[in-house]
Short mmCIF file of N, CA and C in Angstrom, two decimals:
data_model
loop_
_atom_site.label_atom_id
_atom_site.label_comp_id
_atom_site.label_asym_id
_atom_site.label_seq_id
_atom_site.Cartn_x
_atom_site.Cartn_y
_atom_site.Cartn_z
N MET A 27 -75.96 177.09 -116.21
CA MET A 27 -74.76 176.40 -115.79
C MET A 27 -73.56 177.16 -116.36
N SER A 28 -72.60 177.43 -115.50
CA SER A 28 -71.42 178.17 -115.94
C SER A 28 -70.38 177.19 -116.50
N ILE A 29 -69.39 177.75 -117.13
CA ILE A 29 -68.33 176.93 -117.72
C ILE A 29 -67.56 176.22 -116.62
N LYS A 30 -67.40 176.86 -115.47
CA LYS A 30 -66.67 176.27 -114.35
C LYS A 30 -67.42 175.03 -113.84
N GLU A 31 -68.71 175.13 -113.66
CA GLU A 31 -69.52 174.00 -113.19
C GLU A 31 -69.51 172.86 -114.21
N TYR A 32 -69.55 173.23 -115.49
CA TYR A 32 -69.55 172.23 -116.56
C TYR A 32 -68.28 171.38 -116.52
N PHE A 33 -67.11 172.04 -116.47
CA PHE A 33 -65.85 171.30 -116.46
C PHE A 33 -65.65 170.54 -115.15
N SER A 34 -66.16 171.08 -114.05
CA SER A 34 -66.07 170.39 -112.76
C SER A 34 -66.85 169.07 -112.80
N SER A 35 -68.08 169.10 -113.30
CA SER A 35 -68.88 167.87 -113.39
C SER A 35 -68.28 166.91 -114.42
N LEU A 36 -67.66 167.43 -115.49
CA LEU A 36 -67.02 166.58 -116.48
C LEU A 36 -65.83 165.83 -115.88
N PHE A 37 -65.02 166.53 -115.07
CA PHE A 37 -63.88 165.88 -114.41
C PHE A 37 -64.34 164.84 -113.38
N LYS A 38 -65.40 165.14 -112.61
CA LYS A 38 -65.93 164.19 -111.62
C LYS A 38 -66.44 162.93 -112.32
N GLY A 39 -67.14 163.09 -113.42
CA GLY A 39 -67.65 161.94 -114.18
C GLY A 39 -66.52 161.09 -114.75
N THR A 40 -65.49 161.77 -115.29
CA THR A 40 -64.35 161.04 -115.84
C THR A 40 -63.60 160.28 -114.75
N PHE A 41 -63.45 160.92 -113.58
CA PHE A 41 -62.76 160.30 -112.45
C PHE A 41 -63.51 159.04 -111.97
N SER A 42 -64.82 159.14 -111.85
CA SER A 42 -65.62 157.98 -111.40
C SER A 42 -65.61 156.87 -112.45
N LEU A 43 -65.55 157.22 -113.73
CA LEU A 43 -65.48 156.22 -114.80
C LEU A 43 -64.15 155.47 -114.74
N ILE A 44 -63.06 156.20 -114.50
CA ILE A 44 -61.74 155.57 -114.40
C ILE A 44 -61.69 154.65 -113.18
N LYS A 45 -62.25 155.10 -112.07
CA LYS A 45 -62.27 154.29 -110.85
C LYS A 45 -63.05 152.99 -111.08
N GLY A 46 -64.19 153.06 -111.73
CA GLY A 46 -64.97 151.85 -112.03
C GLY A 46 -64.26 150.93 -113.01
N MET A 47 -63.55 151.51 -113.97
CA MET A 47 -62.83 150.69 -114.95
C MET A 47 -61.62 150.01 -114.32
N GLN A 48 -61.09 150.55 -113.21
CA GLN A 48 -59.99 149.89 -112.50
C GLN A 48 -60.46 148.54 -111.96
N VAL A 49 -61.64 148.51 -111.36
CA VAL A 49 -62.19 147.26 -110.83
C VAL A 49 -62.43 146.28 -111.96
N THR A 50 -63.01 146.77 -113.05
CA THR A 50 -63.28 145.89 -114.19
C THR A 50 -61.98 145.38 -114.81
N GLY A 51 -60.99 146.26 -114.94
CA GLY A 51 -59.70 145.86 -115.51
C GLY A 51 -59.00 144.84 -114.63
N LYS A 52 -59.10 144.99 -113.30
CA LYS A 52 -58.48 144.03 -112.39
C LYS A 52 -59.11 142.65 -112.56
N GLU A 53 -60.41 142.60 -112.67
CA GLU A 53 -61.10 141.31 -112.87
C GLU A 53 -60.81 140.72 -114.24
N LEU A 54 -60.46 141.58 -115.20
CA LEU A 54 -60.17 141.11 -116.55
C LEU A 54 -58.89 140.30 -116.60
N VAL A 55 -57.91 140.64 -115.76
CA VAL A 55 -56.61 139.97 -115.80
C VAL A 55 -56.43 138.91 -114.73
N THR A 56 -57.33 138.81 -113.73
CA THR A 56 -57.18 137.78 -112.70
C THR A 56 -57.57 136.41 -113.25
N LYS A 57 -57.00 135.33 -112.61
CA LYS A 57 -57.29 133.96 -113.05
C LYS A 57 -58.73 133.62 -112.69
N LYS A 58 -59.42 133.00 -113.61
CA LYS A 58 -60.82 132.65 -113.41
C LYS A 58 -60.92 131.34 -112.63
N VAL A 59 -61.88 131.29 -111.72
CA VAL A 59 -62.16 130.08 -110.94
C VAL A 59 -63.56 129.63 -111.31
N THR A 60 -63.63 128.49 -111.99
CA THR A 60 -64.92 127.97 -112.42
C THR A 60 -65.15 126.61 -111.81
N GLU A 61 -66.28 126.43 -111.13
CA GLU A 61 -66.63 125.12 -110.59
C GLU A 61 -67.09 124.23 -111.74
N GLN A 62 -66.54 123.06 -111.82
CA GLN A 62 -66.90 122.13 -112.88
C GLN A 62 -67.93 121.13 -112.36
N TYR A 63 -68.97 121.65 -111.73
CA TYR A 63 -70.02 120.79 -111.20
C TYR A 63 -70.94 120.37 -112.32
N PRO A 64 -71.38 119.16 -112.43
CA PRO A 64 -71.27 118.03 -111.51
C PRO A 64 -70.10 117.09 -111.79
N GLU A 65 -69.20 117.45 -112.68
CA GLU A 65 -68.09 116.56 -113.00
C GLU A 65 -67.13 116.38 -111.82
N ASN A 66 -67.06 117.37 -110.94
CA ASN A 66 -66.10 117.30 -109.84
C ASN A 66 -66.74 116.87 -108.52
N ARG A 67 -67.78 116.06 -108.57
CA ARG A 67 -68.47 115.62 -107.35
C ARG A 67 -67.53 114.90 -106.39
N ASP A 68 -66.59 114.12 -106.92
CA ASP A 68 -65.69 113.35 -106.06
C ASP A 68 -64.74 114.23 -105.27
N THR A 69 -64.34 115.35 -105.82
CA THR A 69 -63.37 116.22 -105.16
C THR A 69 -64.01 117.48 -104.57
N LEU A 70 -65.31 117.62 -104.69
CA LEU A 70 -65.99 118.82 -104.21
C LEU A 70 -65.97 118.88 -102.70
N GLN A 71 -65.55 120.00 -102.16
CA GLN A 71 -65.47 120.19 -100.71
C GLN A 71 -66.62 121.08 -100.25
N ILE A 72 -67.49 120.52 -99.41
CA ILE A 72 -68.60 121.28 -98.84
C ILE A 72 -68.26 121.57 -97.39
N ALA A 73 -68.49 122.77 -96.95
CA ALA A 73 -68.18 123.14 -95.56
C ALA A 73 -69.00 122.29 -94.59
N GLU A 74 -68.38 121.91 -93.47
CA GLU A 74 -69.06 121.09 -92.48
C GLU A 74 -70.26 121.81 -91.87
N ARG A 75 -70.19 123.12 -91.75
CA ARG A 75 -71.27 123.88 -91.13
C ARG A 75 -72.39 124.22 -92.08
N PHE A 76 -72.29 123.80 -93.33
CA PHE A 76 -73.33 124.07 -94.31
C PHE A 76 -74.59 123.31 -93.93
N ARG A 77 -75.74 124.00 -93.90
CA ARG A 77 -77.00 123.37 -93.52
C ARG A 77 -77.80 123.06 -94.77
N ALA A 78 -77.98 121.78 -95.06
CA ALA A 78 -78.69 121.40 -96.27
C ALA A 78 -80.05 120.80 -95.98
N THR A 79 -80.09 119.74 -95.19
CA THR A 79 -81.36 119.10 -94.87
C THR A 79 -81.29 118.49 -93.48
N LEU A 80 -82.43 118.41 -92.83
CA LEU A 80 -82.50 117.88 -91.47
C LEU A 80 -82.49 116.36 -91.52
N GLN A 81 -81.82 115.73 -90.55
CA GLN A 81 -81.79 114.27 -90.49
C GLN A 81 -81.68 113.82 -89.04
N PHE A 82 -82.05 112.56 -88.81
CA PHE A 82 -81.95 111.97 -87.47
C PHE A 82 -80.51 111.55 -87.19
N VAL A 83 -80.16 111.52 -85.93
CA VAL A 83 -78.87 111.00 -85.49
C VAL A 83 -79.12 109.57 -85.00
N TYR A 84 -78.47 108.60 -85.64
CA TYR A 84 -78.62 107.20 -85.26
C TYR A 84 -77.35 106.73 -84.57
N ASP A 85 -77.49 105.85 -83.56
CA ASP A 85 -76.31 105.29 -82.91
C ASP A 85 -75.83 104.05 -83.66
N GLU A 86 -74.81 103.37 -83.11
CA GLU A 86 -74.21 102.24 -83.81
C GLU A 86 -75.19 101.08 -83.98
N GLU A 87 -76.15 100.97 -83.08
CA GLU A 87 -77.09 99.85 -83.14
C GLU A 87 -78.31 100.16 -83.99
N GLY A 88 -78.40 101.36 -84.55
CA GLY A 88 -79.50 101.72 -85.43
C GLY A 88 -80.69 102.35 -84.75
N TYR A 89 -80.53 102.82 -83.52
CA TYR A 89 -81.61 103.48 -82.79
C TYR A 89 -81.45 104.99 -82.90
N HIS A 90 -82.56 105.70 -83.06
CA HIS A 90 -82.50 107.16 -83.02
C HIS A 90 -82.85 107.62 -81.61
N LYS A 91 -82.50 108.86 -81.30
CA LYS A 91 -82.68 109.37 -79.94
C LYS A 91 -83.97 110.14 -79.76
N CYS A 92 -84.76 110.32 -80.81
CA CYS A 92 -85.96 111.16 -80.71
C CYS A 92 -87.01 110.48 -79.84
N THR A 93 -87.54 111.23 -78.88
CA THR A 93 -88.57 110.71 -77.98
C THR A 93 -89.95 111.25 -78.30
N GLY A 94 -90.03 112.16 -79.26
CA GLY A 94 -91.33 112.76 -79.61
C GLY A 94 -91.76 113.83 -78.65
N CYS A 95 -90.83 114.54 -78.04
CA CYS A 95 -91.18 115.58 -77.06
C CYS A 95 -91.73 116.85 -77.71
N LYS A 96 -91.56 117.01 -79.01
CA LYS A 96 -92.08 118.11 -79.82
C LYS A 96 -91.45 119.47 -79.50
N THR A 97 -90.29 119.49 -78.88
CA THR A 97 -89.60 120.75 -78.61
C THR A 97 -89.18 121.42 -79.90
N CYS A 98 -88.68 120.64 -80.85
CA CYS A 98 -88.25 121.21 -82.13
C CYS A 98 -89.44 121.74 -82.92
N GLU A 99 -90.58 121.07 -82.83
CA GLU A 99 -91.79 121.53 -83.53
C GLU A 99 -92.26 122.87 -82.97
N ARG A 100 -92.20 123.03 -81.65
CA ARG A 100 -92.64 124.29 -81.03
C ARG A 100 -91.67 125.43 -81.35
N ASN A 101 -90.38 125.13 -81.51
CA ASN A 101 -89.40 126.18 -81.75
C ASN A 101 -89.22 126.53 -83.21
N CYS A 102 -89.82 125.76 -84.12
CA CYS A 102 -89.70 126.05 -85.54
C CYS A 102 -90.52 127.30 -85.87
N PRO A 103 -89.92 128.34 -86.44
CA PRO A 103 -90.64 129.60 -86.63
C PRO A 103 -91.72 129.56 -87.70
N ASN A 104 -91.68 128.60 -88.63
CA ASN A 104 -92.68 128.60 -89.70
C ASN A 104 -93.36 127.26 -89.90
N GLY A 105 -93.36 126.39 -88.90
CA GLY A 105 -94.11 125.15 -88.97
C GLY A 105 -93.57 124.13 -89.95
N THR A 106 -92.27 124.05 -90.09
CA THR A 106 -91.65 123.11 -91.01
C THR A 106 -91.75 121.67 -90.50
N ILE A 107 -91.77 121.50 -89.18
CA ILE A 107 -91.74 120.17 -88.57
C ILE A 107 -93.12 119.83 -88.03
N GLN A 108 -93.60 118.62 -88.34
CA GLN A 108 -94.87 118.09 -87.82
C GLN A 108 -94.58 116.73 -87.20
N ILE A 109 -94.85 116.58 -85.91
CA ILE A 109 -94.55 115.34 -85.20
C ILE A 109 -95.85 114.68 -84.75
N THR A 110 -95.98 113.39 -85.00
CA THR A 110 -97.12 112.60 -84.54
C THR A 110 -96.60 111.56 -83.56
N THR A 111 -97.24 111.47 -82.39
CA THR A 111 -96.82 110.51 -81.37
C THR A 111 -97.99 109.61 -80.99
N LYS A 112 -97.66 108.54 -80.28
CA LYS A 112 -98.70 107.64 -79.76
C LYS A 112 -98.24 107.12 -78.40
N MET A 113 -99.20 106.67 -77.61
CA MET A 113 -98.89 106.10 -76.31
C MET A 113 -98.80 104.59 -76.46
N VAL A 114 -97.76 104.00 -75.91
CA VAL A 114 -97.59 102.55 -75.96
C VAL A 114 -97.46 102.01 -74.54
N ASP A 115 -97.86 100.76 -74.36
CA ASP A 115 -97.75 100.10 -73.06
C ASP A 115 -96.40 99.40 -72.98
N LEU A 116 -95.73 99.60 -71.86
CA LEU A 116 -94.45 98.93 -71.62
C LEU A 116 -94.69 97.59 -70.94
N PRO A 117 -93.71 96.68 -70.97
CA PRO A 117 -93.89 95.38 -70.32
C PRO A 117 -94.16 95.48 -68.82
N ASN A 118 -93.67 96.55 -68.17
CA ASN A 118 -93.88 96.68 -66.73
C ASN A 118 -95.22 97.32 -66.39
N GLY A 119 -96.07 97.55 -67.39
CA GLY A 119 -97.41 98.08 -67.15
C GLY A 119 -97.53 99.59 -67.26
N LYS A 120 -96.42 100.30 -67.41
CA LYS A 120 -96.46 101.76 -67.54
C LYS A 120 -96.71 102.15 -68.99
N LYS A 121 -97.09 103.40 -69.20
CA LYS A 121 -97.30 103.92 -70.56
C LYS A 121 -96.16 104.87 -70.90
N LYS A 122 -95.85 104.92 -72.20
CA LYS A 122 -94.75 105.77 -72.66
C LYS A 122 -95.13 106.41 -73.98
N LEU A 123 -94.72 107.66 -74.17
CA LEU A 123 -94.94 108.38 -75.43
C LEU A 123 -93.90 107.90 -76.44
N LYS A 124 -94.36 107.54 -77.65
CA LYS A 124 -93.45 107.03 -78.67
C LYS A 124 -93.68 107.78 -79.97
N LEU A 125 -92.59 108.03 -80.70
CA LEU A 125 -92.65 108.74 -81.97
C LEU A 125 -93.29 107.85 -83.03
N GLU A 126 -94.28 108.41 -83.73
CA GLU A 126 -94.92 107.66 -84.82
C GLU A 126 -94.44 108.19 -86.17
N LYS A 127 -94.54 109.52 -86.39
CA LYS A 127 -94.08 110.13 -87.64
C LYS A 127 -93.39 111.45 -87.34
N TYR A 128 -92.27 111.67 -88.02
CA TYR A 128 -91.54 112.94 -87.93
C TYR A 128 -91.47 113.49 -89.35
N MET A 129 -92.35 114.43 -89.67
CA MET A 129 -92.43 114.99 -91.02
C MET A 129 -91.68 116.33 -91.07
N TYR A 130 -90.89 116.49 -92.12
CA TYR A 130 -90.06 117.68 -92.30
C TYR A 130 -90.26 118.22 -93.70
N ASP A 131 -90.63 119.51 -93.80
CA ASP A 131 -90.87 120.15 -95.10
C ASP A 131 -89.64 120.97 -95.47
N LEU A 132 -88.82 120.42 -96.34
CA LEU A 132 -87.60 121.10 -96.76
C LEU A 132 -87.90 122.37 -97.55
N GLY A 133 -89.04 122.40 -98.24
CA GLY A 133 -89.38 123.57 -99.06
C GLY A 133 -89.69 124.81 -98.25
N SER A 134 -90.15 124.67 -97.00
CA SER A 134 -90.46 125.85 -96.19
C SER A 134 -89.43 126.08 -95.09
N CYS A 135 -88.38 125.26 -95.04
CA CYS A 135 -87.36 125.40 -94.00
C CYS A 135 -86.50 126.63 -94.28
N THR A 136 -86.23 127.40 -93.23
CA THR A 136 -85.35 128.57 -93.36
C THR A 136 -83.93 128.27 -92.91
N PHE A 137 -83.65 127.02 -92.51
CA PHE A 137 -82.32 126.58 -92.10
C PHE A 137 -81.77 127.43 -90.96
N CYS A 138 -82.65 127.81 -90.05
CA CYS A 138 -82.25 128.68 -88.95
C CYS A 138 -81.54 127.92 -87.84
N ASP A 139 -81.65 126.59 -87.80
CA ASP A 139 -80.98 125.72 -86.83
C ASP A 139 -81.59 125.79 -85.43
N LEU A 140 -82.75 126.43 -85.27
CA LEU A 140 -83.38 126.49 -83.94
C LEU A 140 -83.83 125.12 -83.48
N CYS A 141 -84.26 124.28 -84.39
CA CYS A 141 -84.72 122.94 -84.01
C CYS A 141 -83.56 122.11 -83.46
N VAL A 142 -82.41 122.19 -84.10
CA VAL A 142 -81.25 121.41 -83.67
C VAL A 142 -80.74 121.93 -82.33
N LEU A 143 -80.68 123.24 -82.18
CA LEU A 143 -80.17 123.82 -80.94
C LEU A 143 -81.08 123.56 -79.76
N SER A 144 -82.39 123.49 -79.99
CA SER A 144 -83.33 123.33 -78.88
C SER A 144 -83.61 121.87 -78.53
N CYS A 145 -83.16 120.93 -79.32
CA CYS A 145 -83.44 119.51 -79.06
C CYS A 145 -82.70 119.07 -77.80
N PRO A 146 -83.42 118.64 -76.75
CA PRO A 146 -82.74 118.27 -75.50
C PRO A 146 -81.99 116.95 -75.59
N PHE A 147 -82.29 116.12 -76.60
CA PHE A 147 -81.66 114.81 -76.71
C PHE A 147 -80.62 114.75 -77.83
N LYS A 148 -80.37 115.87 -78.52
CA LYS A 148 -79.44 115.92 -79.66
C LYS A 148 -79.78 114.83 -80.67
N ALA A 149 -81.08 114.75 -81.01
CA ALA A 149 -81.58 113.68 -81.88
C ALA A 149 -81.59 114.06 -83.34
N ILE A 150 -81.46 115.35 -83.68
CA ILE A 150 -81.49 115.78 -85.07
C ILE A 150 -80.27 116.65 -85.37
N GLU A 151 -79.92 116.70 -86.65
CA GLU A 151 -78.80 117.52 -87.09
C GLU A 151 -79.00 117.88 -88.55
N PHE A 152 -78.29 118.89 -89.02
CA PHE A 152 -78.32 119.25 -90.43
C PHE A 152 -77.18 118.54 -91.14
N SER A 153 -77.49 117.89 -92.26
CA SER A 153 -76.44 117.30 -93.08
C SER A 153 -75.96 118.37 -94.06
N ASN A 154 -74.84 118.12 -94.71
CA ASN A 154 -74.37 119.07 -95.71
C ASN A 154 -74.52 118.53 -97.12
N ASP A 155 -75.50 117.64 -97.33
CA ASP A 155 -75.82 117.11 -98.64
C ASP A 155 -76.70 118.14 -99.36
N PHE A 156 -76.11 118.92 -100.24
CA PHE A 156 -76.82 120.06 -100.84
C PHE A 156 -77.65 119.69 -102.05
N GLU A 157 -77.52 118.50 -102.57
CA GLU A 157 -78.25 118.12 -103.79
C GLU A 157 -79.66 117.67 -103.43
N GLN A 158 -80.58 118.61 -103.30
CA GLN A 158 -81.94 118.32 -102.88
C GLN A 158 -82.98 118.78 -103.90
N SER A 159 -82.57 119.06 -105.12
CA SER A 159 -83.53 119.57 -106.11
C SER A 159 -84.44 118.45 -106.59
N VAL A 160 -85.73 118.77 -106.71
CA VAL A 160 -86.74 117.81 -107.17
C VAL A 160 -87.67 118.53 -108.15
N PHE A 161 -88.49 117.76 -108.87
CA PHE A 161 -89.41 118.34 -109.84
C PHE A 161 -90.77 118.68 -109.25
N ARG A 162 -91.15 118.03 -108.15
CA ARG A 162 -92.46 118.30 -107.55
C ARG A 162 -92.27 118.79 -106.12
N ARG A 163 -93.07 119.74 -105.73
CA ARG A 163 -92.99 120.31 -104.39
C ARG A 163 -93.29 119.28 -103.30
N GLU A 164 -94.15 118.30 -103.62
CA GLU A 164 -94.53 117.28 -102.64
C GLU A 164 -93.32 116.42 -102.24
N ALA A 165 -92.34 116.32 -103.13
CA ALA A 165 -91.16 115.50 -102.85
C ALA A 165 -90.24 116.15 -101.83
N LEU A 166 -90.47 117.42 -101.50
CA LEU A 166 -89.66 118.10 -100.50
C LEU A 166 -90.12 117.78 -99.07
N ILE A 167 -91.31 117.17 -98.95
CA ILE A 167 -91.80 116.79 -97.63
C ILE A 167 -91.25 115.39 -97.34
N LYS A 168 -90.47 115.27 -96.27
CA LYS A 168 -89.77 114.03 -95.97
C LYS A 168 -90.17 113.51 -94.60
N GLN A 169 -90.19 112.20 -94.47
CA GLN A 169 -90.40 111.58 -93.16
C GLN A 169 -89.02 111.15 -92.66
N LEU A 170 -88.59 111.74 -91.55
CA LEU A 170 -87.23 111.48 -91.08
C LEU A 170 -87.08 110.10 -90.45
N ASN A 171 -88.14 109.59 -89.83
CA ASN A 171 -88.02 108.26 -89.23
C ASN A 171 -88.53 107.20 -90.20
N TYR A 172 -87.97 107.20 -91.40
CA TYR A 172 -88.39 106.28 -92.45
C TYR A 172 -87.79 104.89 -92.26
N LEU A 173 -86.70 104.77 -91.51
CA LEU A 173 -86.12 103.45 -91.28
C LEU A 173 -87.04 102.64 -90.38
N PRO A 174 -87.17 101.34 -90.62
CA PRO A 174 -88.01 100.54 -89.71
C PRO A 174 -87.42 100.57 -88.32
N GLU A 175 -88.25 100.93 -87.37
CA GLU A 175 -87.76 101.12 -86.01
C GLU A 175 -87.56 99.79 -85.32
N LYS A 176 -86.37 99.61 -84.77
CA LYS A 176 -86.06 98.39 -84.04
C LYS A 176 -86.69 98.48 -82.65
N GLU A 177 -87.19 97.36 -82.20
CA GLU A 177 -87.71 97.32 -80.84
C GLU A 177 -86.54 97.13 -79.89
N LYS A 178 -86.47 97.97 -78.87
CA LYS A 178 -85.41 97.81 -77.89
C LYS A 178 -85.69 96.57 -77.06
N PRO A 179 -84.67 95.80 -76.73
CA PRO A 179 -84.91 94.59 -75.95
C PRO A 179 -85.47 94.93 -74.58
N ALA A 180 -86.39 94.06 -74.13
CA ALA A 180 -86.99 94.27 -72.81
C ALA A 180 -85.92 94.07 -71.75
N PRO A 181 -85.97 94.87 -70.69
CA PRO A 181 -84.96 94.70 -69.64
C PRO A 181 -85.10 93.33 -68.98
N ALA A 182 -83.98 92.67 -68.75
CA ALA A 182 -83.99 91.35 -68.15
C ALA A 182 -84.36 91.47 -66.67
N PRO A 183 -85.06 90.46 -66.12
CA PRO A 183 -85.40 90.53 -64.70
C PRO A 183 -84.13 90.50 -63.87
N VAL A 184 -84.16 91.21 -62.77
CA VAL A 184 -82.99 91.31 -61.91
C VAL A 184 -82.81 89.98 -61.19
N ALA A 185 -81.67 89.33 -61.42
CA ALA A 185 -81.38 88.05 -60.78
C ALA A 185 -80.53 88.27 -59.54
N LYS A 186 -80.75 87.42 -58.53
CA LYS A 186 -79.93 87.52 -57.33
C LYS A 186 -78.53 87.04 -57.66
N PRO A 187 -77.53 87.61 -57.05
CA PRO A 187 -76.17 87.21 -57.37
C PRO A 187 -75.95 85.74 -57.00
N ALA A 188 -75.24 85.02 -57.85
CA ALA A 188 -74.98 83.60 -57.65
C ALA A 188 -73.87 83.38 -56.64
N ALA A 189 -73.15 84.41 -56.24
CA ALA A 189 -72.04 84.26 -55.31
C ALA A 189 -72.53 83.92 -53.91
N ALA A 190 -73.68 84.40 -53.50
CA ALA A 190 -74.18 84.16 -52.14
C ALA A 190 -74.48 82.69 -51.90
N PRO A 191 -75.20 81.96 -52.77
CA PRO A 191 -75.42 80.53 -52.52
C PRO A 191 -74.12 79.75 -52.54
N ALA A 192 -73.18 80.11 -53.38
CA ALA A 192 -71.91 79.40 -53.42
C ALA A 192 -71.15 79.58 -52.12
N ALA A 193 -71.22 80.77 -51.54
CA ALA A 193 -70.53 81.03 -50.27
C ALA A 193 -71.16 80.21 -49.16
N LYS A 194 -72.50 80.05 -49.16
CA LYS A 194 -73.17 79.26 -48.13
C LYS A 194 -72.78 77.79 -48.25
N ALA A 195 -72.69 77.30 -49.49
CA ALA A 195 -72.30 75.92 -49.69
C ALA A 195 -70.86 75.69 -49.24
N GLU A 196 -70.01 76.67 -49.45
CA GLU A 196 -68.62 76.57 -49.04
C GLU A 196 -68.50 76.51 -47.53
N GLU A 197 -69.30 77.31 -46.83
CA GLU A 197 -69.28 77.32 -45.37
C GLU A 197 -69.75 75.97 -44.81
N ALA A 198 -70.72 75.36 -45.48
CA ALA A 198 -71.25 74.08 -45.01
C ALA A 198 -70.22 72.97 -45.14
N THR A 199 -69.34 73.03 -46.11
CA THR A 199 -68.35 71.97 -46.31
C THR A 199 -67.11 72.15 -45.45
N LYS A 200 -66.89 73.32 -44.87
CA LYS A 200 -65.72 73.55 -44.02
C LYS A 200 -65.90 72.80 -42.70
N PRO A 201 -64.81 72.26 -42.13
CA PRO A 201 -64.94 71.62 -40.81
C PRO A 201 -65.22 72.68 -39.76
N ALA A 202 -65.89 72.26 -38.72
CA ALA A 202 -66.25 73.19 -37.64
C ALA A 202 -64.98 73.67 -36.97
N ALA A 203 -64.99 74.85 -36.47
CA ALA A 203 -63.82 75.43 -35.81
C ALA A 203 -63.59 74.70 -34.49
N ALA A 204 -62.34 74.63 -34.06
CA ALA A 204 -61.98 73.96 -32.80
C ALA A 204 -62.69 74.65 -31.66
N PRO A 205 -63.12 73.91 -30.66
CA PRO A 205 -63.82 74.53 -29.55
C PRO A 205 -62.92 75.50 -28.80
N ALA A 206 -63.51 76.31 -28.03
CA ALA A 206 -62.79 77.35 -27.29
C ALA A 206 -62.02 76.77 -26.12
N ALA A 207 -61.99 75.45 -25.96
CA ALA A 207 -61.29 74.83 -24.84
C ALA A 207 -59.79 75.01 -24.97
N GLN A 208 -59.29 75.23 -26.16
CA GLN A 208 -57.86 75.40 -26.36
C GLN A 208 -57.36 76.67 -25.70
N ALA A 209 -58.22 77.66 -25.58
CA ALA A 209 -57.80 78.90 -24.94
C ALA A 209 -57.63 78.66 -23.46
N PRO A 210 -56.64 79.25 -22.82
CA PRO A 210 -56.43 79.01 -21.38
C PRO A 210 -57.62 79.52 -20.58
N ASP A 211 -58.00 78.71 -19.65
CA ASP A 211 -59.14 79.05 -18.80
C ASP A 211 -58.60 79.63 -17.51
N ASN A 212 -58.88 80.84 -17.25
CA ASN A 212 -58.39 81.52 -16.05
C ASN A 212 -58.98 80.89 -14.79
N ASN A 213 -60.21 80.40 -14.88
CA ASN A 213 -60.85 79.82 -13.68
C ASN A 213 -60.14 78.54 -13.26
N SER A 214 -59.71 77.71 -14.21
CA SER A 214 -59.04 76.47 -13.85
C SER A 214 -57.69 76.74 -13.24
N GLU A 215 -56.97 77.76 -13.71
CA GLU A 215 -55.69 78.12 -13.12
C GLU A 215 -55.86 78.58 -11.69
N ASN A 216 -56.89 79.35 -11.45
CA ASN A 216 -57.16 79.86 -10.10
C ASN A 216 -57.44 78.72 -9.14
N LYS A 217 -58.14 77.68 -9.64
CA LYS A 217 -58.47 76.53 -8.79
C LYS A 217 -57.20 75.77 -8.43
N GLU A 218 -56.28 75.64 -9.36
CA GLU A 218 -55.04 74.92 -9.11
C GLU A 218 -54.17 75.65 -8.10
N ASN A 219 -54.17 76.95 -8.16
CA ASN A 219 -53.35 77.76 -7.25
C ASN A 219 -53.88 77.67 -5.82
N LYS A 220 -55.16 77.39 -5.65
CA LYS A 220 -55.71 77.36 -4.32
C LYS A 220 -55.39 76.03 -3.74
#
């Protein structure tokens, strides 16, 4: 190694050291931002798009929209979702597929959102509740339809409108229309003229 190469590598090393120390020096004088979690739970802002855990979408009356079609189970890339369904008899004699259990394994979920995007009924969504730590792996397996399912009211039999019988009764009470004798009779006029 010549003296020229030695000093050249020495200057390159010194230059790269100064450049790295600039970044470190800048961080040394900037204001520190420290999250005071869990003390700041009340003021903590979590992004709306943050995906934490899967949950059912319930309407105002407490019904979920899941029909047990298993589209989300088929689209899950690693088998996080397991759906069990059963056939039930409807009052009109037809059979219908009904959701029995919707099991979700949070521990193996990759939060890819394919299940939510592929759901044709928009029955599931990701919440942004990030506090999901547990001590046992079994506690990460959750049943999403844990709420007692309300039975939807049976459809009422179709009743005939009450307006039709009332109209018939009204027609019966009206006096009969005057006979057509009031209209001028052309034949009687012709007879008088003759």
